[in-house]
XYZ file of C-alpha atoms in Angstrom:
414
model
C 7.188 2.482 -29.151
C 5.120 5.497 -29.480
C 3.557 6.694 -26.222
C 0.639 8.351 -25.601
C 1.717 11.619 -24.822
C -2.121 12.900 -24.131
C -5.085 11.852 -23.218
C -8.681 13.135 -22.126
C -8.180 14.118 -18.738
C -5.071 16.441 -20.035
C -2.543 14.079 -18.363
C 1.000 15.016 -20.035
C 2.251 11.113 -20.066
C 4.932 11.760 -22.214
C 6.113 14.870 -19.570
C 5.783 12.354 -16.451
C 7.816 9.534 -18.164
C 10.781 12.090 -18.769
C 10.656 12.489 -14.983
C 11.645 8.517 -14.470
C 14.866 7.585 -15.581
C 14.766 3.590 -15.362
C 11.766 3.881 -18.204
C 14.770 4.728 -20.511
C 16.496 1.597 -20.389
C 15.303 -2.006 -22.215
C 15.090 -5.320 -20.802
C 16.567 -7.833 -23.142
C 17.159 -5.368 -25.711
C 13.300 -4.077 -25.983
C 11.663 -1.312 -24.268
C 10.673 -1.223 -20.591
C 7.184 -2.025 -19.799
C 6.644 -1.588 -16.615
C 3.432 -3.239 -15.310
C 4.398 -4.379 -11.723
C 3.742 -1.142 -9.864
C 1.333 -2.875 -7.528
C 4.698 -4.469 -5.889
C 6.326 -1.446 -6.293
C 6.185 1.643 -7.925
C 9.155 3.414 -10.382
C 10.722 6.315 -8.408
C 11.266 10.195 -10.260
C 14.590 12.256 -10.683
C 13.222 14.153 -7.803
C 13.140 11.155 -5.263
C 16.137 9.805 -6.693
C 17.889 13.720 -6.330
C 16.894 14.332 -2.793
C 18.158 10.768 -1.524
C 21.476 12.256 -2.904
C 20.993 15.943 -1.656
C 20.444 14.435 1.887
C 24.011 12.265 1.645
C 26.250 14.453 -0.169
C 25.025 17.929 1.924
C 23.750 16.805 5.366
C 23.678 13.690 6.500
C 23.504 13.734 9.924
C 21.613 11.921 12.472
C 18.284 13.521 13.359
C 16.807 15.066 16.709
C 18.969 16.363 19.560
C 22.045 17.186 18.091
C 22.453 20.819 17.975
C 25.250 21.134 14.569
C 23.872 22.774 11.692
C 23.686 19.264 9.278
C 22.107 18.051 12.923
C 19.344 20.591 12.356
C 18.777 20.487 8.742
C 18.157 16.423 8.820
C 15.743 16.818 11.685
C 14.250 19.726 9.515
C 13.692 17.429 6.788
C 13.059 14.095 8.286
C 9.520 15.925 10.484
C 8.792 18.007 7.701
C 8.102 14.392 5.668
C 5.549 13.876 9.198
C 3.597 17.449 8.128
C 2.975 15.780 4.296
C 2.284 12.666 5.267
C -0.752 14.591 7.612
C -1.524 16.629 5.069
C -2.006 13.551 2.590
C -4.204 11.472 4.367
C -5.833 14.456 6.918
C -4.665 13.495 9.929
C -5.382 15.860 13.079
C -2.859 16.269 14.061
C 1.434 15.920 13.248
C 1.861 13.685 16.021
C -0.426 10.823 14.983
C 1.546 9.859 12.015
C 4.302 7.198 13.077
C 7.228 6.603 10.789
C 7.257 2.582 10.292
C 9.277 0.628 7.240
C 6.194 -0.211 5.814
C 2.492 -1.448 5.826
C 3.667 -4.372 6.909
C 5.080 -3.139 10.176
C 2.325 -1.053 11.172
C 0.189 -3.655 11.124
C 1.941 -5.329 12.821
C 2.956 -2.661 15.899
C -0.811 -2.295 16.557
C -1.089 -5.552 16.965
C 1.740 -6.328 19.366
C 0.546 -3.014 21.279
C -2.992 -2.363 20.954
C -4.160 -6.133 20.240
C -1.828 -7.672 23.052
C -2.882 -5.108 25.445
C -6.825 -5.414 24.612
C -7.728 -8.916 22.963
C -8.889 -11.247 25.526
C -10.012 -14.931 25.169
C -12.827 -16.049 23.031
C -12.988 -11.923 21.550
C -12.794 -11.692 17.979
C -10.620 -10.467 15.146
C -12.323 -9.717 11.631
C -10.553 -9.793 8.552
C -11.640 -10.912 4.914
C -11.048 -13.321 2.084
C -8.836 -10.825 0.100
C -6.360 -9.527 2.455
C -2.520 -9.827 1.823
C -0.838 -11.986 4.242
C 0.807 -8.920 6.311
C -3.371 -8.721 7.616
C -3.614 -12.169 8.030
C -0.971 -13.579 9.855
C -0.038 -10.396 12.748
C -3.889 -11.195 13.685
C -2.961 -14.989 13.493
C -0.389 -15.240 15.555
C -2.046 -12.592 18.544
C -5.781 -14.819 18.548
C -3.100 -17.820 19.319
C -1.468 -16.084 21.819
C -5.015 -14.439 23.468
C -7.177 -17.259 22.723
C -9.154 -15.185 20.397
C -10.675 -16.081 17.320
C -10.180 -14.844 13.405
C -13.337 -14.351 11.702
C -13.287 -14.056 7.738
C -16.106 -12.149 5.205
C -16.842 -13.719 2.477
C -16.431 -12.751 -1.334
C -18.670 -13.144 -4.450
C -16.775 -14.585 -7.312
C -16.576 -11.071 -8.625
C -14.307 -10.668 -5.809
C -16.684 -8.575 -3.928
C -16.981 -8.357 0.099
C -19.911 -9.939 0.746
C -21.463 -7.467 3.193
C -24.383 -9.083 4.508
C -22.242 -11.714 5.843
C -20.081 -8.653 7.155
C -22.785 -7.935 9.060
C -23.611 -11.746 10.422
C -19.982 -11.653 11.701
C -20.410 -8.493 14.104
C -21.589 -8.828 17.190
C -20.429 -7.934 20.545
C -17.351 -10.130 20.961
C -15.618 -8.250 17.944
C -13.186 -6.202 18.552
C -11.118 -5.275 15.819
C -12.073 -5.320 12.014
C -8.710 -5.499 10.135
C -9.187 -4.729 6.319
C -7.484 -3.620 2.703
C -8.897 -0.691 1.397
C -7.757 -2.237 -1.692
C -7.224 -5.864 -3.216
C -3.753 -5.771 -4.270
C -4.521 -9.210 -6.048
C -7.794 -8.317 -7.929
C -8.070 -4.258 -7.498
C -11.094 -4.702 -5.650
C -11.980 -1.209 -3.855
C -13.501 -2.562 0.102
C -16.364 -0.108 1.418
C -14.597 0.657 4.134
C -16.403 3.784 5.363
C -19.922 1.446 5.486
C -17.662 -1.065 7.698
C -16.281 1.050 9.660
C -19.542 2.748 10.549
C -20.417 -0.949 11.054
C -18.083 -1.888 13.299
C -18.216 1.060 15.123
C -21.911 0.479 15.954
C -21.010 -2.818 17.860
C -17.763 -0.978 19.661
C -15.424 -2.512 17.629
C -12.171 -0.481 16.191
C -10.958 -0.731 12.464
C -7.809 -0.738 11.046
C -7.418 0.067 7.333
C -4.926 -1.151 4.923
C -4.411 1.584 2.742
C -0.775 -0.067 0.463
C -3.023 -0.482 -2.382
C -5.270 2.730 -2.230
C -3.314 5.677 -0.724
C -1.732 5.967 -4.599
C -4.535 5.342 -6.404
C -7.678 7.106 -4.214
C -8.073 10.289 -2.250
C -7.638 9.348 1.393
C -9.632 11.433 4.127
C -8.579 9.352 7.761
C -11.309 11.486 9.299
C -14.279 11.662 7.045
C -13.556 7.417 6.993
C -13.220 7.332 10.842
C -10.865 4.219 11.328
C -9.219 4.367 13.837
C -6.182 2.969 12.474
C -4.354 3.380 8.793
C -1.583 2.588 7.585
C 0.409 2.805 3.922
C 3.851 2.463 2.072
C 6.001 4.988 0.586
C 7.111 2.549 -2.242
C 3.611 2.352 -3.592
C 3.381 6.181 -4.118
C 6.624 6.495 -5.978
C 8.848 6.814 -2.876
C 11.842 4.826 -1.571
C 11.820 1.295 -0.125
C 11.498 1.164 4.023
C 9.657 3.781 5.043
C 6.091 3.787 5.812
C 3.205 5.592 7.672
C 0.764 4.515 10.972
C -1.843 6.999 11.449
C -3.960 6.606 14.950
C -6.278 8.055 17.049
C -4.526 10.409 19.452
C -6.562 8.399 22.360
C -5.301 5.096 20.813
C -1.621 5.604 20.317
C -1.739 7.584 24.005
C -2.499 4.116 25.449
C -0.876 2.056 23.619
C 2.690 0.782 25.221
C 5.641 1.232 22.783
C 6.373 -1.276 20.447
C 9.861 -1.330 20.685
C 12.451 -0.241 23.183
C 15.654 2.061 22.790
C 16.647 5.988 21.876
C 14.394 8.149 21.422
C 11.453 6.432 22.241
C 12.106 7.749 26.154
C 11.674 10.889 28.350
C 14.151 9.421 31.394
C 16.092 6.506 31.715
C 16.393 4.835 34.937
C 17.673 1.339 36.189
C 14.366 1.473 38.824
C 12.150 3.075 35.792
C 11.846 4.520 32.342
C 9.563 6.904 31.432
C 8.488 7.241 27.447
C 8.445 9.969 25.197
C 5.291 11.672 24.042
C 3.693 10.927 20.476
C 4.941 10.355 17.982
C 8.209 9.625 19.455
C 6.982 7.109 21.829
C 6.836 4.234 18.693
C 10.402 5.181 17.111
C 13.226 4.117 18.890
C 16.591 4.232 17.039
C 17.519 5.893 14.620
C 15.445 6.205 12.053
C 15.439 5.131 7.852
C 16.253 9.120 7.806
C 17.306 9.127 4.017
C 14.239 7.344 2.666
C 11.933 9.472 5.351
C 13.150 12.790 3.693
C 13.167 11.608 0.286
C 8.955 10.385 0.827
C 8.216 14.035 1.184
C 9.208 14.832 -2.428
C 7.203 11.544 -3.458
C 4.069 12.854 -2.073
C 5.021 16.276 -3.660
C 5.167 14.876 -6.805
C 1.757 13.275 -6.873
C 0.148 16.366 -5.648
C 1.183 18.684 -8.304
C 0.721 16.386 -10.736
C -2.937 15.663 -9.044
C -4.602 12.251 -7.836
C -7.732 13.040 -9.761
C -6.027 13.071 -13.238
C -3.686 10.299 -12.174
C -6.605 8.186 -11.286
C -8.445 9.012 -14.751
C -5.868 7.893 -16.619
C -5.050 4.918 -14.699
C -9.180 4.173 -14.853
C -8.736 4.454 -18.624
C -5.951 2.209 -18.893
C -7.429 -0.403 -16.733
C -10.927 -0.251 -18.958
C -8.549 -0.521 -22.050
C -6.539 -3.685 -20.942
C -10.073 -5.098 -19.926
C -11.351 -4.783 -23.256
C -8.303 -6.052 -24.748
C -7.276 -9.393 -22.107
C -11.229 -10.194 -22.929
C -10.438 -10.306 -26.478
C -7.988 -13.690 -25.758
C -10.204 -16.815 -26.268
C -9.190 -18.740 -22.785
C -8.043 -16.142 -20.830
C -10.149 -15.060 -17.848
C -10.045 -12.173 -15.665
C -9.801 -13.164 -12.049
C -11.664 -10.128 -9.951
C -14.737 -8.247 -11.572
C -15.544 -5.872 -9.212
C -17.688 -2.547 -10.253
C -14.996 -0.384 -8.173
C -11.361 -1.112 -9.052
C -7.969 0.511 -8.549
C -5.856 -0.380 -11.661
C -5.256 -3.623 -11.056
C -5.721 -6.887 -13.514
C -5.006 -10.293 -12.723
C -6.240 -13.140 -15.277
C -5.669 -16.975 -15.671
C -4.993 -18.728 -19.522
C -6.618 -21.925 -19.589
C -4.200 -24.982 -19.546
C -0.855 -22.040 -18.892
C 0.976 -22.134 -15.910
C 1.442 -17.806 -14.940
C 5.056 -18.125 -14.416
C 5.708 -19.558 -18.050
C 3.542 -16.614 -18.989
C 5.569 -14.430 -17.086
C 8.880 -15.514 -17.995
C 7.695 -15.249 -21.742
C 6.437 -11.501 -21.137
C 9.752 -10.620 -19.670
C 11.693 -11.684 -22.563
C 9.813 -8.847 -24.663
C 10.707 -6.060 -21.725
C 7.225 -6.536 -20.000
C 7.383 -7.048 -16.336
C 4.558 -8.591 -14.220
C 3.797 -10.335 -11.309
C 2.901 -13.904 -11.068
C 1.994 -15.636 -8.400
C -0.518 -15.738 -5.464
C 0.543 -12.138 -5.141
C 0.803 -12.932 -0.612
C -3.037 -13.878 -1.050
C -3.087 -17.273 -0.984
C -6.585 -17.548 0.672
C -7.709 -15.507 -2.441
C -6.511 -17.827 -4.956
C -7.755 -20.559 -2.845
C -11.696 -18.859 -3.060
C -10.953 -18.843 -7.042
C -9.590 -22.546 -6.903
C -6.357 -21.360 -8.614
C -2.901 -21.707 -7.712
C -1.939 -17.527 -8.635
C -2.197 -15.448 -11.679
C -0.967 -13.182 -14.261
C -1.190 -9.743 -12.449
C -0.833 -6.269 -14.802
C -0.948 -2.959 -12.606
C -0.727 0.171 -13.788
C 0.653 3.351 -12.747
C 0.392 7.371 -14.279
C 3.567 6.738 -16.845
C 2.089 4.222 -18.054
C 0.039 4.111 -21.799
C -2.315 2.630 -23.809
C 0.205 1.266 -26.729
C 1.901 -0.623 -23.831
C -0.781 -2.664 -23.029
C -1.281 -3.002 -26.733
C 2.275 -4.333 -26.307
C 1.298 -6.567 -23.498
C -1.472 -8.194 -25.557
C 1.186 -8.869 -28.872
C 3.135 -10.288 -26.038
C 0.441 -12.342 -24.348
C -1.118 -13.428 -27.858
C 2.632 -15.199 -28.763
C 3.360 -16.230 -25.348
C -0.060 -18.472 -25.694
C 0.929 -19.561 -29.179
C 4.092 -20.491 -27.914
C 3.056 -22.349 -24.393
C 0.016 -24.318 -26.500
């Protein structure tokens, strides 16, 4: 397959797929295409190198000890906290919390903050689109409180329908809980508008950022949420490690969400004291390896650059667009004017899976599936899709290899 190796925004493709080695090997003895990165991105030599660097050189456990290979993990593991700040521009160091993932942050602020602050017959905002890791954390705490989920609306473009947004607030609101972006249809959320929304009626906004920290430059002040929270495997990092950022005044009154090392000052059978922030929400030790190795991840992205990435990746999408609407019966589920490089689509009369299965006999992986947005697929009466995502290796001739691919697959399943 010939790659692109340049295209109009000066991205060196070919250069960047040299940098990750698993896009050298074939699947059933044809080339890798690689089209699932919205479940999980492909991870360069320089990920891969300092996972090893850390085991082979000094592994050690982190904080307190005071050995050299003590010092040097610690050195590493808060030096990932200062990147992670500097990604998303945090204030400050000690609002960014080390989770495993998206999922758990969600799910700490709302077995802190919500169970500390939602009260009966108060109200919980989410919308149509969310994954289920901001869906059922806000489930389970309105059963506990007595509180009530509220949902916004889409269009069948699988836009937020904001002036139902705006129907929903009123004072009883509390907390609007919602994806940046769709990982089922792409769909980019205006989330600054709703948080300025939300703010106005003194509720507090939590943004799920898995889908958009990769793809879109992410300011945590200029938006003003007060909560956000991403995944290291989505940016080309390891597997388990994740970010919460907070409001200083927010995490401050929070009560930890977990109990064990670290997370203390004093330890006391009559009383413990906890540790200051960030500390306070880590107890044990930590995913140190995969924590270190997220630094080089986020180095990586911003040599290369987030605006070129995201040209290319906007070009790519536009391409497979033009192409998938080519296919007599296929539709394209999610038309939204602002996407992140995401495409799911439906063939008439073809289950996705078959689809699937047929793709991945030519070396193309995708996702099928209700992609953990079953409500979604619901709103489109449709029991999942065919979902393509696309990442900066990624080229044009491979989703002209996607479309051979989808062309036979059709013949075949007809």
């Amino acid at each position: 397959m010939i790659e692109s190796a340049t295209i109009s925004n000066k991205l060196d493709v070919f250069a960047i797929r040299k940098q990750f080695p698993i896009l050298n090997r074939e699947v059933k003895g044809k080339p890798l295409v690689y089209f699932d990165n919205a479940a999980t991105s492909q991870k360069p030599q320089v990920v891969v190198d300092t996972l090893v660097k850390y085991y082979t050189e000094y592994n050690a456990n982190v904080h307190r000890g005071i050995h050299t290979l003590a010092e040097e993990a610690t050195m590493a593991f808060e030096e990932t906290r200062d990147a992670a700040q500097q990604f998303i521009n945090g204030e400050s160091r000690e609002q960014i919390i080390y989770t495993r993932g998206t999922t758990e942050g969600i799910n700490l602020v709302a077995y802190t903050w919500g169970r500390q602050n939602i009260k009966a017959g108060e109200e919980i905002i989410v919308s149509t689109i969310e994954h289920h890791s901001n869906i059922v954390p806000w489930q389970i705490l309105c059963e506990e409180k007595g509180a009530k989920l509220k949902v916004i609306p889409i269009s069948s473009s699988g836009e937020l329908r904001m002036d139902e947004f705006q129907k929903l607030l009123n004072p009883k609101t509390r907390l609007v809980s919602i994806v940046h972006a769709s990982n089922a249809l792409g769909t980019i959320n205006p989330v600054k508008e709703i948080i300025d929304a939300a703010h106005k009626v003194g509720a507090l906004v939590l943004v799920d950022g898995a889908q958009s920290t990769v793809h879109l430059d992410i300011d945590v002040q200029e938006l003003d949420c007060d909560f956000f929270v991403f995944s290291s495997h989505k940016l080309y990092g390891p597997t388990g490690i994740g970010i919460l950022y907070g409001k200083k005044h927010l995490l401050e009154s929070m009560p930890p969400f977990q109990g064990g090392g670290e997370m203390i000052k004093e330890v006391t059978f009559e009383k413990t004291t906890y540790n200051d922030l960030p500390y306070k929400y880590e107890a044990g030790t930590p995913n140190i390896a995969d924590t270190i190795a997220f630094k080089a991840a986020l180095d990586f992205v911003a040599q290369i650059g987030k605006q070129k990435i995201r040209a290319h990746e906007q070009e790519l999408l536009a391409h497979a667009t033009a192409r998938l609407e080519e296919i007599p019966g296929l539709r394209i589920i999610g038309k939204a004017k602002e996407k992140v490089s995401v495409i799911s689509f439906v063939v008439d009369g073809l289950h996705p899976q078959d689809i699937g299965i047929l793709l991945d006999n030519r070396g193309i992986a995708v996702r099928t599936g209700h992609h953990c947005a079953e409500p979604c697929m619901r709103f489109f009466e449709i029991p999942g899709t065919v979902r393509a995502s696309f990442a900066m290796y990624n080229t044009r001739e491979e989703i002209d290899e996607l479309i051979v691919g989808l062309q036979k697959a059709i013949k075949m399943l007809s």
